[in-house]
Short mmCIF file of C-alpha atoms in Angstrom, two decimals:
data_model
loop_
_atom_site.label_atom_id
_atom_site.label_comp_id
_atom_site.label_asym_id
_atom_site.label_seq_id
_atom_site.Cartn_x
_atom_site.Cartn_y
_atom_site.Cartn_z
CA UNK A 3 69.60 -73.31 97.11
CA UNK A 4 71.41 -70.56 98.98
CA UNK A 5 73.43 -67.72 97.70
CA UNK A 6 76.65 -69.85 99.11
CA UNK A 7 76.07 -73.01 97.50
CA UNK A 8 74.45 -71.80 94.34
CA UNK A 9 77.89 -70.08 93.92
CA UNK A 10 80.25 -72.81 95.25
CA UNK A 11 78.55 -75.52 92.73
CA UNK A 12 78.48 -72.51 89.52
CA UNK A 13 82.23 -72.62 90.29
CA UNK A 14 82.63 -75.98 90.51
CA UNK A 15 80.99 -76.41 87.52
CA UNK A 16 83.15 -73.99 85.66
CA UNK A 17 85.84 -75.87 86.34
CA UNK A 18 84.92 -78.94 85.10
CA UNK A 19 84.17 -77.45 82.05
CA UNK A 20 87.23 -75.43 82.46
CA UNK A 21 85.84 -72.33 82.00
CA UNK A 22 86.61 -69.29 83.51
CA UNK A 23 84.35 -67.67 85.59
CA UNK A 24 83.51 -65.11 88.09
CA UNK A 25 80.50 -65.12 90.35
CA UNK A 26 78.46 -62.12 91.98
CA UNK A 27 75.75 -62.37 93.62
CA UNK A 28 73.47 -59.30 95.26
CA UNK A 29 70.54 -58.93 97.16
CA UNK A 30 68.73 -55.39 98.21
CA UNK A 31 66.35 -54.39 100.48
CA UNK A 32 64.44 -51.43 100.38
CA UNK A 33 62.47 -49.33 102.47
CA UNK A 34 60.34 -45.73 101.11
CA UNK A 35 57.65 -44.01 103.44
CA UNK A 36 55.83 -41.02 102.41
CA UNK A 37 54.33 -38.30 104.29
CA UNK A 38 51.43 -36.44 103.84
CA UNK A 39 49.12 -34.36 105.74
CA UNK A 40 50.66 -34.80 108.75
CA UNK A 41 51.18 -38.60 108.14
CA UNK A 42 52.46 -41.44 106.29
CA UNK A 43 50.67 -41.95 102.95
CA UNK A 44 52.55 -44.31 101.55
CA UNK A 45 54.69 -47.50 102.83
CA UNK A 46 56.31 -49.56 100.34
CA UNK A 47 59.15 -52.38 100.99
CA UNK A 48 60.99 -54.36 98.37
CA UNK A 49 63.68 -57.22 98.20
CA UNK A 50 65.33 -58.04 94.84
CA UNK A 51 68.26 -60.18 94.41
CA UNK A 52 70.32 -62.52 92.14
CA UNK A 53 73.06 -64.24 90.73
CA UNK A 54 75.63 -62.54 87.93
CA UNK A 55 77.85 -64.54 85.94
CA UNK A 56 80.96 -63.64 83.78
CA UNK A 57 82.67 -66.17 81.93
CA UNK A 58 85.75 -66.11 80.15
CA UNK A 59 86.34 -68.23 77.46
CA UNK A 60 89.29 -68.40 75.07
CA UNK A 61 90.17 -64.29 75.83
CA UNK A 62 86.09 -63.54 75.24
CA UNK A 63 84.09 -62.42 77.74
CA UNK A 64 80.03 -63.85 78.31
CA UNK A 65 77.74 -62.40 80.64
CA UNK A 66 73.94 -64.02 82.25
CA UNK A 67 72.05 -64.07 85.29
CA UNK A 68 69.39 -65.36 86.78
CA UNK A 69 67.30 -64.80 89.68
CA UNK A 70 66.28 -68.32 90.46
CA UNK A 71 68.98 -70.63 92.29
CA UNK A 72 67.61 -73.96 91.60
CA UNK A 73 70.58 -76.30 89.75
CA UNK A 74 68.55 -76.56 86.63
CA UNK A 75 68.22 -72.60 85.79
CA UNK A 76 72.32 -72.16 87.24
CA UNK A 77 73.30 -74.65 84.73
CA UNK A 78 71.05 -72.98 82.19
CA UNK A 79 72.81 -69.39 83.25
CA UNK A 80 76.37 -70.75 83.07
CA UNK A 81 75.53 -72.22 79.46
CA UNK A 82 74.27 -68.75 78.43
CA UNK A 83 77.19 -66.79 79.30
CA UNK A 84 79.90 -69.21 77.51
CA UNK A 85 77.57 -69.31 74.93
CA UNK A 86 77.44 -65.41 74.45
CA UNK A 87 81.07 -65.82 75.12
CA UNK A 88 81.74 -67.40 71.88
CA UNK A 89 79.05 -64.45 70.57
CA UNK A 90 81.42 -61.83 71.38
CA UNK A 91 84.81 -60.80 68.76
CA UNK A 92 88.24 -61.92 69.71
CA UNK A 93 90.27 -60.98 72.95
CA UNK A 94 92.74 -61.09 75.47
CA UNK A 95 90.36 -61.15 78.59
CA UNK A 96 91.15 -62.72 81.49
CA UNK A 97 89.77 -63.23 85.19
CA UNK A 98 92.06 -61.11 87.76
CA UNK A 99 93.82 -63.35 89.99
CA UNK A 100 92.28 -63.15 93.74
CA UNK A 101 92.53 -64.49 97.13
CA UNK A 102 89.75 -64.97 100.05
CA UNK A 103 88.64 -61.39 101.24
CA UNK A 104 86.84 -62.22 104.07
CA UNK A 105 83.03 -61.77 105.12
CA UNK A 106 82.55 -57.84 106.71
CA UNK A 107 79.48 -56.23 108.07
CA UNK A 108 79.64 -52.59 106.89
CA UNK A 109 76.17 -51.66 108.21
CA UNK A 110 76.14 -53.31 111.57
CA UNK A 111 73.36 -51.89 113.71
CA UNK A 112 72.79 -48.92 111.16
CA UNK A 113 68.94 -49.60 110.39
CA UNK A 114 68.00 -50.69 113.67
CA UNK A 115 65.06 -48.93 114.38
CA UNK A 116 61.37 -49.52 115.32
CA UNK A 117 59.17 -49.13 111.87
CA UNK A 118 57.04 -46.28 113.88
CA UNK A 119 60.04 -44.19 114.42
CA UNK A 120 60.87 -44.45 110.76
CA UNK A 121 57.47 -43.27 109.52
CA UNK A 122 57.94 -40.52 112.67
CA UNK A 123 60.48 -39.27 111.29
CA UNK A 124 59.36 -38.76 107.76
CA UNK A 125 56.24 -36.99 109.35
CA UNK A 126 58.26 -34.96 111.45
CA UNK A 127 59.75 -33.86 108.44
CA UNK A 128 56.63 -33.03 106.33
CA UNK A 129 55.15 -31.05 109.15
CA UNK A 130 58.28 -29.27 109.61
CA UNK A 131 58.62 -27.84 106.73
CA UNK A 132 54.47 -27.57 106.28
CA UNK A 133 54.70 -24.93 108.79
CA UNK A 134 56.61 -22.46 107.43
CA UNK A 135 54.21 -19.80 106.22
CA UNK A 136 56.50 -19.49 102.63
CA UNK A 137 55.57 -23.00 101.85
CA UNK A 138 53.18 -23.25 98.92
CA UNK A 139 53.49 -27.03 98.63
CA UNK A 140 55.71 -29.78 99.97
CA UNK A 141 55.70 -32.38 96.75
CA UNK A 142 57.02 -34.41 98.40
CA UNK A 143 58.67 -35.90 101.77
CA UNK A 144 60.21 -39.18 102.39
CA UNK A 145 62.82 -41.61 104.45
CA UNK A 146 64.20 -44.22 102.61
CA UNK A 147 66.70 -46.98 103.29
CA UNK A 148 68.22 -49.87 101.22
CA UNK A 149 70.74 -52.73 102.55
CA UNK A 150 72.60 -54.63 99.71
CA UNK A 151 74.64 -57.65 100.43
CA UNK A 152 76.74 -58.97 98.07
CA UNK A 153 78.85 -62.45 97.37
CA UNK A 154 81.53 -62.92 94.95
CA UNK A 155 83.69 -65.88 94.20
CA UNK A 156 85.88 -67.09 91.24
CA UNK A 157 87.88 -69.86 89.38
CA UNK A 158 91.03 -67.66 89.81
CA UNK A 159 90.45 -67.62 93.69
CA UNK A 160 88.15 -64.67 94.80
CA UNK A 161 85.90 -65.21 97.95
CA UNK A 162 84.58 -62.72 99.95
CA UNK A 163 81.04 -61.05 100.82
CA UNK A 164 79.88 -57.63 102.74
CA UNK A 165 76.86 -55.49 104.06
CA UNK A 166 76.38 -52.35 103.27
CA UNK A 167 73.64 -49.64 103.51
CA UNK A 168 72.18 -46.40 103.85
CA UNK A 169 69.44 -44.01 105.10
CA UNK A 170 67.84 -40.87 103.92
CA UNK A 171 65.57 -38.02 104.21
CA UNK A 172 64.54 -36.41 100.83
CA UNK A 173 62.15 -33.43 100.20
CA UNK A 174 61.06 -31.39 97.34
CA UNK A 175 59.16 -28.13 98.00
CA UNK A 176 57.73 -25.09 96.29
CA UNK A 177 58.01 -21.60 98.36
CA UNK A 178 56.17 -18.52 97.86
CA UNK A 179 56.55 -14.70 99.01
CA UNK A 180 54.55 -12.16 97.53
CA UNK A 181 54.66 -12.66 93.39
CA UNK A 182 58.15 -14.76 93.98
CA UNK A 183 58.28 -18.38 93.70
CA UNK A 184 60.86 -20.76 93.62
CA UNK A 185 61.52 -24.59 94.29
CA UNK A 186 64.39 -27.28 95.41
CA UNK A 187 64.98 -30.09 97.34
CA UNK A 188 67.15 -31.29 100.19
CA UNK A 189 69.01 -34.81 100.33
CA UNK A 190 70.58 -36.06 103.33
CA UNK A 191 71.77 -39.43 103.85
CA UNK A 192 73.71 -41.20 106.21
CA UNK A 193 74.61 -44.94 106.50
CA UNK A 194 73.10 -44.48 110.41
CA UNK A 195 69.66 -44.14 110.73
CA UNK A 196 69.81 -42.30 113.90
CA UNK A 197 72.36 -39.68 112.37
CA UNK A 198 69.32 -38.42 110.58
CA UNK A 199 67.36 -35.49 111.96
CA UNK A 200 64.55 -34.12 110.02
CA UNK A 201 64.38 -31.06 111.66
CA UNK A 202 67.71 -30.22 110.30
CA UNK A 203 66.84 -31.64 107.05
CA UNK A 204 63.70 -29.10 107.02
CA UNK A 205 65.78 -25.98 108.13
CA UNK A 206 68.44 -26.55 105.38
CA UNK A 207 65.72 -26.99 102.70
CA UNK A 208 63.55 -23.79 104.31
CA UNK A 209 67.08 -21.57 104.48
CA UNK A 210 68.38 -22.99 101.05
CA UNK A 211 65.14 -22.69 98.56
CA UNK A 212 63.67 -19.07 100.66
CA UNK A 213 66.86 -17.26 100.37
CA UNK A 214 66.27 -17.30 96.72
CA UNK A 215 62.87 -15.69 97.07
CA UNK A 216 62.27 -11.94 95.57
CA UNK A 217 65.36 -12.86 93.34
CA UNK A 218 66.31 -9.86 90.81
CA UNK A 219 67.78 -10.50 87.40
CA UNK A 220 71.67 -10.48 87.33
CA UNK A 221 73.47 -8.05 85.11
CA UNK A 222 75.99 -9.50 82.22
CA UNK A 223 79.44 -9.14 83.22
CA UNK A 224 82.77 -11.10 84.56
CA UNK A 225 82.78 -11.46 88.75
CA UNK A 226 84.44 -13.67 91.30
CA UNK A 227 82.47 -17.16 92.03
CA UNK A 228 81.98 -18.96 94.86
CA UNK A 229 80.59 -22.30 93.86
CA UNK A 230 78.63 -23.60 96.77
CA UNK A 231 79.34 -27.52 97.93
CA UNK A 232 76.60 -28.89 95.71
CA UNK A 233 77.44 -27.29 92.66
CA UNK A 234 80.44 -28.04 93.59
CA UNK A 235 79.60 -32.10 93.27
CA UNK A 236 77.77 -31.36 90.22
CA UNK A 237 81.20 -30.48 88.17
CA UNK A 238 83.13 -32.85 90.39
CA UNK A 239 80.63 -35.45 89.19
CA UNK A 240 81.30 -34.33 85.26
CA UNK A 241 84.78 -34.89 86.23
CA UNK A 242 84.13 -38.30 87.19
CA UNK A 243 83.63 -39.47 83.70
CA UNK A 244 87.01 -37.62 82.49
CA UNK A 245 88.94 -39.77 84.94
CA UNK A 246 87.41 -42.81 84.39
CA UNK A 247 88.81 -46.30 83.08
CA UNK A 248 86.74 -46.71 80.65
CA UNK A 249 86.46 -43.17 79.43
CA UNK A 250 90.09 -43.38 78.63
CA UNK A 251 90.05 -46.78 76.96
CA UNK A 252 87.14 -45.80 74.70
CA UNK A 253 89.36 -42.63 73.56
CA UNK A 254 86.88 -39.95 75.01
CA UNK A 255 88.74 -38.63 77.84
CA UNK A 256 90.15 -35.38 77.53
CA UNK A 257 92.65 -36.45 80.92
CA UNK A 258 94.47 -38.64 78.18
CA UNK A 259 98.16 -38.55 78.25
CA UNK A 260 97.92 -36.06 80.75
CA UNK A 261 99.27 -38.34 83.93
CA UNK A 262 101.88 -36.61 85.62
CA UNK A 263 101.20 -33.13 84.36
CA UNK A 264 99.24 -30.29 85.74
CA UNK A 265 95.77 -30.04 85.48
CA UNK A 266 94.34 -27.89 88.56
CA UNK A 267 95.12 -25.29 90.44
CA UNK A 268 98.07 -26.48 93.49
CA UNK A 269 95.46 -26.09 96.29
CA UNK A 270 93.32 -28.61 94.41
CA UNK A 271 93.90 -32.58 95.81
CA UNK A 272 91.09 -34.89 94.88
CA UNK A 273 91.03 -38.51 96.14
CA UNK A 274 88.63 -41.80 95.88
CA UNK A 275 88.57 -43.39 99.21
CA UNK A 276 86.81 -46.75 99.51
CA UNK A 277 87.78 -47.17 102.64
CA UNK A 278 86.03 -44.37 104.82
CA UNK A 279 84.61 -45.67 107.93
CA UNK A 280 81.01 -43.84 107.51
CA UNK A 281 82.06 -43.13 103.46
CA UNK A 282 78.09 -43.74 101.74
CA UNK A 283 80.20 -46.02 99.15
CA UNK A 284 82.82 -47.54 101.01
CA UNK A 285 83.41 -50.77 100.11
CA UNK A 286 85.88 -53.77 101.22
CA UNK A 287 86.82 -54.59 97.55
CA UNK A 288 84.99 -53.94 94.29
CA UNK A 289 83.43 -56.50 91.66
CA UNK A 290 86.09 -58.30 90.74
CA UNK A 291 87.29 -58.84 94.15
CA UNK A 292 89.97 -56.18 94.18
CA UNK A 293 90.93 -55.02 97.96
CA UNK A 294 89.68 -51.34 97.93
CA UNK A 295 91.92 -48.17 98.59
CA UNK A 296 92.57 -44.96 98.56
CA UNK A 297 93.50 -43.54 95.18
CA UNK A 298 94.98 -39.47 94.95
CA UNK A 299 93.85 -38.62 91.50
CA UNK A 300 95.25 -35.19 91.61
CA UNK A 301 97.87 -34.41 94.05
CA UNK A 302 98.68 -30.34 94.64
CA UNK A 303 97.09 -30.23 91.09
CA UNK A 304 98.82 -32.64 89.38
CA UNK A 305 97.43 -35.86 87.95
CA UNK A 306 98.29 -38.88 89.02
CA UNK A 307 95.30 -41.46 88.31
CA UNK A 308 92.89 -42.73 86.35
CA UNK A 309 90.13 -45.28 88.00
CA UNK A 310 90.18 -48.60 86.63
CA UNK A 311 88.95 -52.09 86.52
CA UNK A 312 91.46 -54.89 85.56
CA UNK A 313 89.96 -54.65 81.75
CA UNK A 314 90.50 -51.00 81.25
CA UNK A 315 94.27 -50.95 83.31
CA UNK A 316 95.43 -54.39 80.57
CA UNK A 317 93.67 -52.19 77.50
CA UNK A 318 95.05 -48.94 78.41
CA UNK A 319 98.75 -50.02 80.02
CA UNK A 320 98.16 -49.22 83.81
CA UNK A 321 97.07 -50.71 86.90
CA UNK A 322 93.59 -51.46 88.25
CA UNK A 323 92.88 -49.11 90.92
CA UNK A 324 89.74 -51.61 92.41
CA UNK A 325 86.89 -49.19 91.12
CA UNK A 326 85.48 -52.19 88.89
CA UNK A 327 81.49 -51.90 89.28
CA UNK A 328 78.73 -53.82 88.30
CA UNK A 329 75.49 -55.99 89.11
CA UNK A 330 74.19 -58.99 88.46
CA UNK A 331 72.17 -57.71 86.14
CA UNK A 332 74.59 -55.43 84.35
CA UNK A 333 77.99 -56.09 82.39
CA UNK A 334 81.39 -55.11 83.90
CA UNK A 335 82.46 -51.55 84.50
CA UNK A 336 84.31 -48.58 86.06
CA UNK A 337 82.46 -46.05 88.74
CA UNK A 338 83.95 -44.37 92.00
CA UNK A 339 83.48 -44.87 95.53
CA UNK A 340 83.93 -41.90 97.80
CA UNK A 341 84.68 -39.24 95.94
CA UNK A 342 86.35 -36.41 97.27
CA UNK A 343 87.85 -32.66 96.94
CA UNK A 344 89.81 -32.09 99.86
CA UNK A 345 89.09 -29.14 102.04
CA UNK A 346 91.15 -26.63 101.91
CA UNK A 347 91.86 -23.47 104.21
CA UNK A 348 88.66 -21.34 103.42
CA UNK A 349 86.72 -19.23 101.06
CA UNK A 350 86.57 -15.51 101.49
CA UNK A 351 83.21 -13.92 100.93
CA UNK A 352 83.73 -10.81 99.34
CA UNK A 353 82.33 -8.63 96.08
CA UNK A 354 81.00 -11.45 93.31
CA UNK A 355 78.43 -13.92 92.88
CA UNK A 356 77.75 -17.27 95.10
CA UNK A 357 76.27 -19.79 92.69
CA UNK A 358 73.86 -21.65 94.84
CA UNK A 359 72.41 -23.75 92.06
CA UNK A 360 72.98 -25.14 88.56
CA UNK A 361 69.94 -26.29 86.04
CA UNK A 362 69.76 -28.03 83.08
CA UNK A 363 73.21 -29.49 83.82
CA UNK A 364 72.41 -33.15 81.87
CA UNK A 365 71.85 -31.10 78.71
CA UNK A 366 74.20 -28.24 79.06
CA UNK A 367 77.58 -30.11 79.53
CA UNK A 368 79.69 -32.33 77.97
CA UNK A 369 81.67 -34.16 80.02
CA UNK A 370 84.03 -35.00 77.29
CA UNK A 371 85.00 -31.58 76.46
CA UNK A 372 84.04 -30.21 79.56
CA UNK A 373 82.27 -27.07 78.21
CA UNK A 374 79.60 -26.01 80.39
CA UNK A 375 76.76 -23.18 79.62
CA UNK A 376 73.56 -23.59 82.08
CA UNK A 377 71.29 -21.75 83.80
CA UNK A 378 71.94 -20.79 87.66
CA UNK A 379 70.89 -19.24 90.69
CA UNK A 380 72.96 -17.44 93.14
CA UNK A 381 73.15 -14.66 95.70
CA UNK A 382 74.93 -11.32 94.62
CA UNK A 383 77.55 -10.13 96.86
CA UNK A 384 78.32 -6.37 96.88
CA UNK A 385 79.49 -4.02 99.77
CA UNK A 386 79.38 -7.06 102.51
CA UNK A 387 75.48 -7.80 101.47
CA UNK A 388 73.96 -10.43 99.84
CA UNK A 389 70.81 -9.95 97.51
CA UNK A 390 69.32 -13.37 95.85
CA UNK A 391 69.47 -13.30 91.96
CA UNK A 392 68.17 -15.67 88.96
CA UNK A 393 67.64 -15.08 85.29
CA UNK A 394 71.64 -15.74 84.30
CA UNK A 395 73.21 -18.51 83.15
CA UNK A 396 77.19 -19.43 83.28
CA UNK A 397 79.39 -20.49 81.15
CA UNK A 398 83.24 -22.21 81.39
CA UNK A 399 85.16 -25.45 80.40
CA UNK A 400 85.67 -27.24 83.45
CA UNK A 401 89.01 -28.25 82.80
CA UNK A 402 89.86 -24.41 82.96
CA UNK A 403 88.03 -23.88 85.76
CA UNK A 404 90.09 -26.25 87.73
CA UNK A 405 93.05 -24.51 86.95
CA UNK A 406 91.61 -21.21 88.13
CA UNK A 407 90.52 -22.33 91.40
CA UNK A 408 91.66 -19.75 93.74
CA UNK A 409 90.13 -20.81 97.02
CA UNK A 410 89.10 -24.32 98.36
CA UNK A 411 85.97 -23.79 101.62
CA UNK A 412 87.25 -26.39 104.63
CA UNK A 413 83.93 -27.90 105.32
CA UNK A 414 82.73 -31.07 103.34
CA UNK A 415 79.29 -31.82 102.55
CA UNK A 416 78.57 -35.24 101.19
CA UNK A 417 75.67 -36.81 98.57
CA UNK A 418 75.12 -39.69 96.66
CA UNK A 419 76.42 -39.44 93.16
CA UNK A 420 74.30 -39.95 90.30
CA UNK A 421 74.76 -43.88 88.50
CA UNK A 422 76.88 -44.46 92.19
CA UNK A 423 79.14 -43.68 94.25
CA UNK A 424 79.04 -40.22 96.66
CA UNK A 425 80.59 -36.92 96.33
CA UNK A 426 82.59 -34.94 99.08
CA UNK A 427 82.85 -31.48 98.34
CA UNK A 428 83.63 -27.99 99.74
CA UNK A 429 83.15 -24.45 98.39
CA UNK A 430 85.64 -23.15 96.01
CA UNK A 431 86.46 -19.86 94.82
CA UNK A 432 87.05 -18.97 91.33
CA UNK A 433 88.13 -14.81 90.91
CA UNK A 434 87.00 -14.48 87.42
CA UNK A 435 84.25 -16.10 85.69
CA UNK A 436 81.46 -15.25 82.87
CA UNK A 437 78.13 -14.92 84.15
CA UNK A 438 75.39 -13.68 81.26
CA UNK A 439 72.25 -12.05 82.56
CA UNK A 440 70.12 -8.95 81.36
#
């Protein structure tokens, strides 16, 4: 049975049982080719897909899936999720009501390219970087690609479908001059294949890991920062879980009560757009069929939104905001889209410390507080020259730090986001800030 008709008769179904139930079905295809010596060592290709069901019954909420779309395992999923359903504690869930949304091809001709050019290209970029004296050992090189479609329906009247996907070129690399040694990677993605260019993607990784080479110990003391872009994402991404939904439904957010007041610097405006024409989330509408948007979550530095699905905006009193996520495999939830800090006018380089890199980041934050103390890398900046330094570690509470933002860079970079999404960010500057070193 197809993904359209294994969805039309699960709703059909539902209603003659008169349950209430939403439908999402997925589908992914992936690509990876690794490079070695000069050429492709590896070549591996994947497809996994199914249906996910979530049924309302009585205010509680059952979840199943299944993989195979034959009537007799459908019928078997649909039992399974009213029966876990009636599992689950009393509640006031319900479906969000929804229209047709249309069927929209986000990826077009994206991936269209010859399999030899793909596996060129990861070469090109293992070679490219293999040639640089400094290079001690590329661990690893790759292109990958992955196209998701997805189908949703429901008894309250959702219908839709999209296309989506994305390229990339990822390395990892270990560089070497004289006794100094240091390692990094480089991610760059794109949802056009032919917007890649893995001589770029080499240079970046070469000029980002070897300017850290011969690194000197930093000295304790308070300096100016300039976060770079990726750190940048890092904290933005920590942030992420303070504006959540669900963050703030489950009491953990430390953003609670806080809509409408100040929370960042003025220069600091930070949006989730769903809707950016080459955005590496966009999205037409999210899992429950919601029409996606842009939301401002901080405007001039004040906070105007939280991200929600239609559970967390009835629990907590607001609105859903279409970031509701999930898979067929997985059980409703909140994530972002694009997420972005705008750019701004500029940083100034001047006397302080650039902060190239943060380490340990998963174990040295909390994103409910928002204390951070990790380990970095940077380049000094002293008298108009920069010297690379290590051996120091930072520490701040990021909801601080965003008041103290002082300057906002007016380039974006973009990544994927860790659990989702993808993260827009510039530089920012930040005139005082603890750095702890020898």
């Amino acid at each position: 049975m197809s993904v359209t008709k294994a969805k039309a008769w699960l709703l059909a179904e539902a209603g003659k049982r008169g349950v209430d139930l939403e439908v999402l079905a997925s589908s992914e295809r992936k690509l990876t080719i690794e490079a070695r010596d000069g050429k492709a060592a590896d070549l591996d290709m994947s497809t996994r897909g199914g249906i996910g069901l979530r049924a309302v019954v009585d205010g509680r909420v059952g979840y199943a899936s299944t993989e195979d779309l034959s009537e007799a395992s459908l019928d078997w999923a649909l039992t399974e999720a009213v029966d876990n359903a009636g599992l689950q504690a009393e509640g006031t869930a319900t479906l969000p009501a929804g229209r047709p949304l249309g069927r929209h091809d986000l990826l077009d001709e994206g991936l269209s390219a010859e399999l030899a050019s793909k596996v060129a290209t990861a070469v090109e970029l293992q070679t490219t970087l293999s040639a640089d004296p400094r290079v001690q050992s590329v661990n690893f090189s790759r292109y990958t690609e992955g196209q998701a479609e997805v189908e949703i329906g429901s008894t309250a009247g959702v219908d839709g479908g999209y296309r989506t996907g994305m390229a990339a070129l990822i390395t990892g690399l270990v560089m070497r001059e004289g006794a100094s040694v240091k390692q990094g990677y480089e991610f760059d993605a794109s949802r056009e294949y032919h917007q890649l260019e893995p001589g770029r993607t080499a240079m970046t990784a070469l000029e980002k890991i070897g300017r850290q080479l011969g690194a000197t110990p930093l000295k304790t003391g308070r300096r100016r920062a300039i976060l770079e872009p990726d750190v940048v994402g890092t904290l933005l991404q920590l942030l992420a879980y303070a504006v959540s939904g669900k963050t703030l439904a489950e009491g953990k957010s430390r953003l609670a009560g806080k809509l409408g007041h100040t929370v960042a610097a003025d220069i600091v405006t930070i949006v989730d757009d769903a809707t950016l024409p080459t955005g590496l989330a966009s999205y037409p509408f999210d899992a429950e069929g919601t029409p996606a948007g842009r939301v401002t979550i901080i405007e001039d530095g004040v906070f105007r939104s939280f991200l929600h699905n239609s559970d967390t905006a009835a629990r907590t009193g607001q609105r859903t905001t279409g970031h509701a996520s999930r898979t067929y495999l997985s059980t409703l939830s909140v994530s972002p889209s694009n997420l972005m800090l705008e750019p701004g006018s500029g940083v100034t380089v001047s006397d302080g410390v650039i902060v190239t890199d943060l380490m340990g980041v998963h174990a040295g934050a909390n994103p409910i507080t928002g204390d951070v103390s990790v380990q970095a890398m940077g380049l000094e900046v002293s008298g108009g020259e920069q010297r690379p330094v290590d051996d120091f570690a930072i520490s701040f509470n990021l909801f601080e730090l965003l008041m103290r933002v002082s300057e906002v860079g007016d380039t974006i970079r973009w990544k994927p986001g860790f659990g989702g999404g993808a993260l827009g960010t510039p530089s920012v500057a930040v005139e005082d800030l603890s750095f702890a070193g020898s």
